[in-house]
Coordinates of C-alpha atoms and ligand atoms in Angstrom, one line a residue:
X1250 CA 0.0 0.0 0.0
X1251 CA 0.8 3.4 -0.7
X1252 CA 0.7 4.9 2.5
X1253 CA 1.7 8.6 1.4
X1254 CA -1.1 8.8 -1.2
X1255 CA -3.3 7.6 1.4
X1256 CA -2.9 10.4 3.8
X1257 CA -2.8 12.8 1.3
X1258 CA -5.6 11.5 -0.2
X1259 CA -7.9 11.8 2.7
X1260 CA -6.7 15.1 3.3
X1261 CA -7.6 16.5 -0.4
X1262 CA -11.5 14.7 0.5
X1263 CA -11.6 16.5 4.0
X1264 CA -10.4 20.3 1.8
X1265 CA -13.1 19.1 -1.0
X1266 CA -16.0 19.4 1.7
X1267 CA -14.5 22.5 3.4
X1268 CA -13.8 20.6 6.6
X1269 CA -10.2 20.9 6.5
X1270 CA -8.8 22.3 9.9
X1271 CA -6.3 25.6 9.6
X1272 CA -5.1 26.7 12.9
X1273 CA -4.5 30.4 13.9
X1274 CA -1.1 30.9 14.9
X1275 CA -1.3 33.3 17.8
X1276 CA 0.3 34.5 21.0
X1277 CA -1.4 35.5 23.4
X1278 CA -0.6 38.3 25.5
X1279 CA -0.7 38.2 29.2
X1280 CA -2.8 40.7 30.9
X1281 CA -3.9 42.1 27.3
X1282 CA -7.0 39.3 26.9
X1283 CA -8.8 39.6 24.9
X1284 CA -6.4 41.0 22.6
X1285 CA -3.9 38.8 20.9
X1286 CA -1.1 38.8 18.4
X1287 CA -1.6 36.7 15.0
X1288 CA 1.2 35.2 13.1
X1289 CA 0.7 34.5 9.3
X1290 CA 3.2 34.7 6.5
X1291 CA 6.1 36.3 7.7
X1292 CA 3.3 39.0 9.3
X1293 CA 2.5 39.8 13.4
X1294 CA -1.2 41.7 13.7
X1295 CA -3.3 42.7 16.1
X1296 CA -6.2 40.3 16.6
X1297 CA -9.2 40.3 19.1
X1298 CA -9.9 36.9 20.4
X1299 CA -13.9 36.1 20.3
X1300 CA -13.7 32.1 20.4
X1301 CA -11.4 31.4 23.7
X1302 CA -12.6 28.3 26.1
X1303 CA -10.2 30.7 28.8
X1304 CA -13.6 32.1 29.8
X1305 CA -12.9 34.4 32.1
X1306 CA -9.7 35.0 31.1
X1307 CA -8.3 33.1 34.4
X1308 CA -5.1 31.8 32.3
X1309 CA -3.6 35.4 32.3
X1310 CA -4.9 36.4 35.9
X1311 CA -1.7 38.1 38.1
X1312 CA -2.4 35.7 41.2
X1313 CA -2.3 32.4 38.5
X1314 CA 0.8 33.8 37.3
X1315 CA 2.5 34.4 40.4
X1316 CA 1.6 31.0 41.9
X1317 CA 2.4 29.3 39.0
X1318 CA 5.9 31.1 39.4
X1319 CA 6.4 30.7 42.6
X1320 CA 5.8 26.7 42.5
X1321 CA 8.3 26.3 39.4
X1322 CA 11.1 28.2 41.8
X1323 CA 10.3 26.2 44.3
X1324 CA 9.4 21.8 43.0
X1325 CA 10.8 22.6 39.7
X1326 CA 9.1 21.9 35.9
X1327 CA 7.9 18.6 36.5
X1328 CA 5.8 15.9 38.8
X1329 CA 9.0 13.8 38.7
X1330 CA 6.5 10.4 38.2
X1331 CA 3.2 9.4 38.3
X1332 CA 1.0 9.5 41.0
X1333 CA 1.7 5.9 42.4
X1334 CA 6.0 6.6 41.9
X1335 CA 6.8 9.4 43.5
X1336 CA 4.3 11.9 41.7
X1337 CA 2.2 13.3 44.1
X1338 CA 3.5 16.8 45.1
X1339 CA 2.2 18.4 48.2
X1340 CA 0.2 21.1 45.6
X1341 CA -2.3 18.3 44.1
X1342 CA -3.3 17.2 47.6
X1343 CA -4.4 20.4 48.4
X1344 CA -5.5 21.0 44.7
X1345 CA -8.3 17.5 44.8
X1346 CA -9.2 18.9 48.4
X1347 CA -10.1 22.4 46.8
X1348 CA -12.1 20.9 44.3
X1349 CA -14.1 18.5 46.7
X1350 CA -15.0 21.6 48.7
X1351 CA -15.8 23.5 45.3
X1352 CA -18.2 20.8 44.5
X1353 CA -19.3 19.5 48.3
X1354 CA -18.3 16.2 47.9
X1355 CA -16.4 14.0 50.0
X1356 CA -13.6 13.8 47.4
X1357 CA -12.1 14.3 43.6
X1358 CA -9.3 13.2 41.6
X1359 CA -7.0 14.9 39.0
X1360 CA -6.2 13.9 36.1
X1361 CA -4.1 15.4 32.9
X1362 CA -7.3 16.4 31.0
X1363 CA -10.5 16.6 31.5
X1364 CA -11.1 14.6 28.4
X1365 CA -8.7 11.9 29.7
X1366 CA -10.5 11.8 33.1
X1367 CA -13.5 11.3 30.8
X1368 CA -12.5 8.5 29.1
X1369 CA -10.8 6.7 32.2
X1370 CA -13.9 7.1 34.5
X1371 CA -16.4 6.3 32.2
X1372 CA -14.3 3.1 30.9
X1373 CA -13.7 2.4 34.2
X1374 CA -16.8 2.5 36.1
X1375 CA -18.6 0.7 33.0
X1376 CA -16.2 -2.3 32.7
X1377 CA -15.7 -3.1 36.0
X1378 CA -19.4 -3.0 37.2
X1379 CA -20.9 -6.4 36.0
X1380 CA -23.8 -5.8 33.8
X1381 CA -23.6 -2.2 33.7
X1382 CA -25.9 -0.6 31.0
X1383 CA -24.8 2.6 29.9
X1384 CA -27.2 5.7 29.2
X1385 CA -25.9 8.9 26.8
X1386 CA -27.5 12.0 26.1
X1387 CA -27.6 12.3 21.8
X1388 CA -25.1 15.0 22.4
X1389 CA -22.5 14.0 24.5
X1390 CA -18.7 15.2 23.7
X1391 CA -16.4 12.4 21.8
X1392 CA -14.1 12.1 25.2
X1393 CA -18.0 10.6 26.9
X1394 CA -18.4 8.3 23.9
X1395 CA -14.8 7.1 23.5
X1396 CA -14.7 6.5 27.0
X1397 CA -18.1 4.3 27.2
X1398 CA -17.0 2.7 24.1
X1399 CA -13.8 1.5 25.7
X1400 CA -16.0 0.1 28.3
X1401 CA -17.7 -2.2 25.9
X1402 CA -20.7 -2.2 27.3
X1403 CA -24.0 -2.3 26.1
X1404 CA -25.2 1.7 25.6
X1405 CA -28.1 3.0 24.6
X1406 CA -28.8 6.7 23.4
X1407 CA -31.4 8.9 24.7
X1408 CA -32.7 12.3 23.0
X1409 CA -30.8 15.4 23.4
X1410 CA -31.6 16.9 27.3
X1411 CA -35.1 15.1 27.0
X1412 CA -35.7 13.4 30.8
X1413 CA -39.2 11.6 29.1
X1414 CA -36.9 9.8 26.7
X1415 CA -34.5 8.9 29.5
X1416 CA -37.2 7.2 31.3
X1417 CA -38.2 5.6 28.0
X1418 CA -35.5 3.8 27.3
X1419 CA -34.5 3.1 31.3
X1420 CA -37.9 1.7 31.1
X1421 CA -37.1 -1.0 28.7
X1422 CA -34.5 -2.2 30.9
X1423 CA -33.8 -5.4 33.1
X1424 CA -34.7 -3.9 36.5
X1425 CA -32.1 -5.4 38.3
X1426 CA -29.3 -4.1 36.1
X1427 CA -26.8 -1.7 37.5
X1428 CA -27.2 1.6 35.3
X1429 CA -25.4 4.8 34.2
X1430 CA -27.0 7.4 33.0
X1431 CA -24.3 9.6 31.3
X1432 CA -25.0 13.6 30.2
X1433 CA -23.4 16.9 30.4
X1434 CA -24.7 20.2 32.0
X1435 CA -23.8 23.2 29.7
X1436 CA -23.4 21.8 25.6
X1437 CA -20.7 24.0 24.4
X1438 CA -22.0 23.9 21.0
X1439 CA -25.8 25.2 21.4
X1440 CA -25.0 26.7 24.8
X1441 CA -28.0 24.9 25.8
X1442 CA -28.3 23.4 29.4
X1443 CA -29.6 20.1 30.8
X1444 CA -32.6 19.7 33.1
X1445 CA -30.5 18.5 36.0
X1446 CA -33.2 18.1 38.5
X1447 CA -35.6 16.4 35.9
X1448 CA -32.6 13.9 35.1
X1449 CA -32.0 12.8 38.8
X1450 CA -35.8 12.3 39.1
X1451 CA -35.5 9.9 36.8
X1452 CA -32.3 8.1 37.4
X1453 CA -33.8 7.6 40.9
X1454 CA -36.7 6.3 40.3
X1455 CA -35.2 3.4 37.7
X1456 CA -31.6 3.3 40.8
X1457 CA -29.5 4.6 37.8
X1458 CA -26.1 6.3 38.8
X1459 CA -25.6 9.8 37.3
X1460 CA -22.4 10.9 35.5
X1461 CA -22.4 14.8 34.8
X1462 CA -19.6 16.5 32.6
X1463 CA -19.6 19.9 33.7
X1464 CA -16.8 20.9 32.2
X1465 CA -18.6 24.2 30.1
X1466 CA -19.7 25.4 34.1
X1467 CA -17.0 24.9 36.2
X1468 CA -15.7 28.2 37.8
X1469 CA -18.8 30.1 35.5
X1470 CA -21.9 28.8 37.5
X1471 CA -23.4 28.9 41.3
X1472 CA -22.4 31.2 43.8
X1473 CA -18.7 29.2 44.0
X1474 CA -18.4 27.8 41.1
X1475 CA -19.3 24.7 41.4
X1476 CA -21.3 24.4 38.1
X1477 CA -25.0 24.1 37.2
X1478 CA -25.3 21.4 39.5
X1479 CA -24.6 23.7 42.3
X1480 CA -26.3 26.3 41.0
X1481 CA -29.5 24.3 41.0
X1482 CA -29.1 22.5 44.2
X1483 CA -28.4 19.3 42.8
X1484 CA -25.2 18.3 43.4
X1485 CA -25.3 15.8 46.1
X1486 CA -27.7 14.0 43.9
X1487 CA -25.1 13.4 41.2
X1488 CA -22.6 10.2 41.7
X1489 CA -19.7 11.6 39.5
X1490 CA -19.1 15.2 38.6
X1491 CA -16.5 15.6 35.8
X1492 CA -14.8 18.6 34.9
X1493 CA -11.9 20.6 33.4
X1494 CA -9.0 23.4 35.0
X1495 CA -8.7 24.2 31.7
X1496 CA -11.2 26.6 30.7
X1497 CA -13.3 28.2 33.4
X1498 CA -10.4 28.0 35.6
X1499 CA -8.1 28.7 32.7
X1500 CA -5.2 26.5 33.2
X1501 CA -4.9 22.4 32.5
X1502 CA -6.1 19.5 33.3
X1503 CA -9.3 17.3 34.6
X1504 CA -10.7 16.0 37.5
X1505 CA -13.9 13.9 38.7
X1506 CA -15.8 14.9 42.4
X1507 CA -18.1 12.3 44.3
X1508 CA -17.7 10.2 47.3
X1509 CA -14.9 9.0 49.1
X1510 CA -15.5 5.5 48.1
X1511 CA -16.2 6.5 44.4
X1512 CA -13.0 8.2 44.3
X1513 CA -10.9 6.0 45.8
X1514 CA -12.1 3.2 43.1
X1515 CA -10.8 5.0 40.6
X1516 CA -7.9 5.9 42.4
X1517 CA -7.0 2.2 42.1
X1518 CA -8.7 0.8 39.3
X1519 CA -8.7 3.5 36.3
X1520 CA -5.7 3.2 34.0
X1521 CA -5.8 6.3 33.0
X1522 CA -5.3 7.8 36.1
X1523 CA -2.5 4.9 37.1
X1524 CA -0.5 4.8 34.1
X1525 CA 0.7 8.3 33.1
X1526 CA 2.7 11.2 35.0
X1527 CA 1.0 13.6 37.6
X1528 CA 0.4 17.0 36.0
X1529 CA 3.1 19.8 37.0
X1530 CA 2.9 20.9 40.4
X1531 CA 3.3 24.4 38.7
X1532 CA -0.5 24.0 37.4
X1533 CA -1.9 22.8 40.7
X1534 CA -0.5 25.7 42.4
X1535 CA -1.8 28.0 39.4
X1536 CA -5.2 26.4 39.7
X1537 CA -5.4 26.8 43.2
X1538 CA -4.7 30.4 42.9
X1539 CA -7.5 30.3 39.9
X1540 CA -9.8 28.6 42.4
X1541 CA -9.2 31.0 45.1
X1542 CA -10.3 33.9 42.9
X1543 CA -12.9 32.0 41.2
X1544 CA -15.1 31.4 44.4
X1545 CA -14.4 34.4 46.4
X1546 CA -16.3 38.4 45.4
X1547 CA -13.9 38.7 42.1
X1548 CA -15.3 35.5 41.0
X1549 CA -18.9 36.5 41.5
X1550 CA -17.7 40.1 39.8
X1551 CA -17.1 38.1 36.9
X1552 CA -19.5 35.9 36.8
X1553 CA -22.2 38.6 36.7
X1554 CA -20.2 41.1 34.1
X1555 CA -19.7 36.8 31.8
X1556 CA -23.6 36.5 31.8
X1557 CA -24.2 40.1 31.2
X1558 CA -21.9 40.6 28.1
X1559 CA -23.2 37.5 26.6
X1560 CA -26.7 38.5 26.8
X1561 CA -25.3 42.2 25.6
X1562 CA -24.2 41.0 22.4
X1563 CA -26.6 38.0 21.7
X1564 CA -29.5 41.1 21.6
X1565 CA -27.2 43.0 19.4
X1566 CA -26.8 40.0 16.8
X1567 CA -30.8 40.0 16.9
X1568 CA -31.0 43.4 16.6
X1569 CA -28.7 42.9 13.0
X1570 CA -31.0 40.2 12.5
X1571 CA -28.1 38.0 12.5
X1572 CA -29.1 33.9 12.7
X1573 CA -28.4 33.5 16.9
X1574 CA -28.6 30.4 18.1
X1575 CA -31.3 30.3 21.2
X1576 CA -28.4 29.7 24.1
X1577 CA -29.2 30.2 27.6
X1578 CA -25.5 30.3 28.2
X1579 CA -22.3 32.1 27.8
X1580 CA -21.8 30.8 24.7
X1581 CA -23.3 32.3 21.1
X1582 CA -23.4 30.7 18.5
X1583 CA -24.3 32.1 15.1
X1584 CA -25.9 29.7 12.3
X1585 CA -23.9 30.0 8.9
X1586 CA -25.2 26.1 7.8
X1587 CA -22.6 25.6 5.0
X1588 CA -18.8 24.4 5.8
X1589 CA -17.2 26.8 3.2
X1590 CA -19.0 29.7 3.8
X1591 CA -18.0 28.7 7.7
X1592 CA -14.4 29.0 7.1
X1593 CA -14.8 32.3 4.2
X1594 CA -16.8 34.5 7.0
X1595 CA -14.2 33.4 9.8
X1596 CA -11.6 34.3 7.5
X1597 CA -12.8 37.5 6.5
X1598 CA -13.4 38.7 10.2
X1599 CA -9.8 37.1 11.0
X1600 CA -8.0 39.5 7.5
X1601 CA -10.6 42.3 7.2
X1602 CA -11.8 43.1 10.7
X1603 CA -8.7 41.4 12.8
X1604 CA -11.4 39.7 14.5
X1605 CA -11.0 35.9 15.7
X1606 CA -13.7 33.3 15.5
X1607 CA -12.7 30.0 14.5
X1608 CA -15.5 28.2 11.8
X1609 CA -16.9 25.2 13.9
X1610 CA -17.5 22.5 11.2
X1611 CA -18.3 18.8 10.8
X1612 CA -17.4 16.4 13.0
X1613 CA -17.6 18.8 16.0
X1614 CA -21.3 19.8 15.3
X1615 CA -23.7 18.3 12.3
X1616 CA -23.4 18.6 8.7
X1617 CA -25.7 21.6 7.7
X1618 CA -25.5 23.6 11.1
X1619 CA -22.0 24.9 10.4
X1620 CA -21.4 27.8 12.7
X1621 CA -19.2 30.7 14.3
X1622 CA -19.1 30.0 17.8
X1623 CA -18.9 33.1 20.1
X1624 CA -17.9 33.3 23.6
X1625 CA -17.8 36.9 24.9
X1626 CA -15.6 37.1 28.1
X1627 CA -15.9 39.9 31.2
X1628 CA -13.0 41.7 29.2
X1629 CA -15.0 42.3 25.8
X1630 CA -16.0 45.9 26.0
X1631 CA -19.5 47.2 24.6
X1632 CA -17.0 48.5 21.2
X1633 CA -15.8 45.5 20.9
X1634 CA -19.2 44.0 20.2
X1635 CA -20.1 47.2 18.1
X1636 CA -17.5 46.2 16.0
X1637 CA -18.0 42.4 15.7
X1638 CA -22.0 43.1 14.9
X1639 CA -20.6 45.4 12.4
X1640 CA -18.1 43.1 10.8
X1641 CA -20.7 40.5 10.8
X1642 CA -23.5 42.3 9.3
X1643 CA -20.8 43.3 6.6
X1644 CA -19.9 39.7 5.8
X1645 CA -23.6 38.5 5.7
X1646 CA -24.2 40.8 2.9
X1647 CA -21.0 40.2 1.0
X1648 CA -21.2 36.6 1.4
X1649 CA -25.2 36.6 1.0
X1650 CA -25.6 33.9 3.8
X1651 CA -28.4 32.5 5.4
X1652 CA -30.8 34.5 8.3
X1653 CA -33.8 31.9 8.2
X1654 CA -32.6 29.2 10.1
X1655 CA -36.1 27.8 12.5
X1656 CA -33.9 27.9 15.9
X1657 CA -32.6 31.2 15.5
X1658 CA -36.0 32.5 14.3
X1659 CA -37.3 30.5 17.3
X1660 CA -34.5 33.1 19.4
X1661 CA -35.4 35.8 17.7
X1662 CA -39.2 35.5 19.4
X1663 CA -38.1 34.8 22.5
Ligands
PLP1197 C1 -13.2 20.5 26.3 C2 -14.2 19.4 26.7 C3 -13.7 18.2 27.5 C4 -12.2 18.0 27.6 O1 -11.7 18.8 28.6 P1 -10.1 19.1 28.4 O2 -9.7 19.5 29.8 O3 -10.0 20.2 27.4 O4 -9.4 17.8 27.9 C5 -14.6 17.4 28.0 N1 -16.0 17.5 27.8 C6 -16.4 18.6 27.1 C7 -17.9 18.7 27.0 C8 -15.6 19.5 26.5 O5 -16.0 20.5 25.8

């Protein structure tokens, strides 16, 4: 076989449909969010970032950076091993104990990502429970699926944040079976959230356990930051809550919350918690720091001034009669429905406008709901979205794209 040509040829078939991936080459600049600087051809620019998961811009904060500092001076670059060999440092024992206390559960676990803690956890706590029957939302993110698929036990899907169909298909089930009922609070796609409440009703009544991937609400919902399962007074009625440090709390890495004896179990039984070096004590100490700030007044500061510029500009997009998704989130999303008109209007706001939204196109969301996905942070300015609904009202015309899409019609008359 011509291995090459292969490659290559997939690659010409993924440009052919549009969905070939280019990636902005930038650098951010500490303490200048949302402001970065783009590299392309030999060229620096100016660029406003409009796309980062850093939500509330905790990754350049002055008391993440100084931690973060501080730790390297004093353990050095690395975790010297993983957990089990010598890996533990001093700052992720105080790191799973903060998050425990974020969440109110007995106890958590790190892991490098929060996709790997995904895939462990749910592999994990599928394979090693005999006859476990896993339940997914429709709309679950690839690290869920991956990880239940590694499990290889028998799943079945249920419609997209719809507790009736949970109960449908829970209902079909041998009684006696041990269950998992697997779904995420904030989709970062729609910006859409889950009817927690309504879920645990229903995982009760059929003895399900619950597995929530927070990951989109970490450090951005409920009074500490504990998510939208603390938010909505639900928490202790969830068995595992999953999240990342990556984005609400703005540095790296995973980590699941639950009880003692949950944690523990996959303390001593998940490979991919076993088999791979601790993170940096460097990024526990920074995400402490990020914690610290997260759940004290600052936090709730931010968390207001988040909500409020993402309802801001979502009312100016509907205003331009621009196609906005219907989000009850942070996140905006903005209909466009066709992969290479996706990538042309990111690419004019990225040359003409110096404005960056990366095109989010098939696999990541559905053939024919191709869209720019917007997350407005505390640090974008009232301008800042003058100028983006500007931009975008430009390209619409230029480009002649769509406004008649049925969900952002369906936002437009909320
Ligand atoms: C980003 C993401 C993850 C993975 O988290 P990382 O820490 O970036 O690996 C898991 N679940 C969802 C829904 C995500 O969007």
């Amino acid at each position: 076989m011509d291995y090459e040509a292969f490659f290559n040829d997939q690659i010409a078939k993924l440009k052919g449909e549009g969905n070939y991936r280019v990636f902005a080459d930038l650098e951010r600049q500490a303490g200048d969010f949302p402001h970065a600087v783009r590299h392309d051809a030999n060229t620096v620019r100016d660029v406003t970032v409009w796309c980062s998961n850093d939500y509330l811009c905790m990754g350049q904060h002055p008391n993440v950076i100084a931690a973060m500092q501080e730790a390297v001076e004093r353990c050095g670059a690395g975790a010297g091993g993983t957990r089990n060999i010598s890996g533990t440092n001093h700052y992720h024992v105080l790191l799973e104990k903060a998050l425990a206390e974020v969440h109110g559960t007995e106890a958590a676990l790190l892991f490098t990502s929060g996709y790997v803690a995904n895939m462990t956890v749910l592999s994990t706590l599928a394979a090693s429970i005999p006859g476990c029957v896993i339940y997914s939302d429709a709309y679950n993110h690839n690290s869920m699926i991956e990880g239940m698929r590694h499990s290889r036990m028998p799943k079945k899907i249920f419609a997209h944040n719809d507790p009736e169909d949970l109960s449908r298909v829970l209902s079909e089930a041998d009684p006696a079976a041990p269950k998992l009922v697997a779904f995420e609070s904030v989709y970062s796609m729609d910006g859409d959230i889950a009817p927690l409440a309504e879920f645990c009703d229903v995982a009760d009544e059929y003895g399900a356990m619950t597995y929530l991937d927070e990951v989109h609400a970490v450090g951005l919902y409920g009074p500490r930051g504990g998510g939208i399962a603390e938010r909505d007074g639900v928490a202790d009625r969830i068995t595992v809550i999953q999240g990342t440090l990556a984005k609400g709390f703005g540095v790296v890495g995973g980590y699941i919350a639950g009880s003692s004896a949950l944690i523990d179990f996959v303390r001593s039984f998940g490979s991919g918690f076993i088999f791979t070096t601790a993170l940096p004590p460097a990024i526990a100490a920074g995400v402490l720091a990020s914690i610290d700030v997260v759940r004290g007044q600052e936090g709730g500061a931010m968390r207001a001034r988040h909500q409020e510029n993402a309802r801001t500009l979502m009312l100016k997009l509907r205003e331009a009669n621009l196609p906005v998704m219907p989000s009850e989130s942070h996140i905006v999303p903005v209909l466009v429905g066709d992969p290479v008109l996706c990538k042309q209007a990111s690419d004019m706001l990225l040359d003409d406008f110096g404005i960056y939204v990366q095109p989010i196109n098939y696999p990541t969301v559905p053939k024919g709901t191709e869209r720019l996905r917007i997350t407005p942070s505390p640090e974008h300015t009232e301008e800042m979205m003058d100028h983006l609904v500007l931009a975008l009202e430009e390209i619409w015309h230029k480009l002649d794209l769509r406004r008649d899409f049925p969900n952002a019609q369906h936002a437009a008359a909320e």
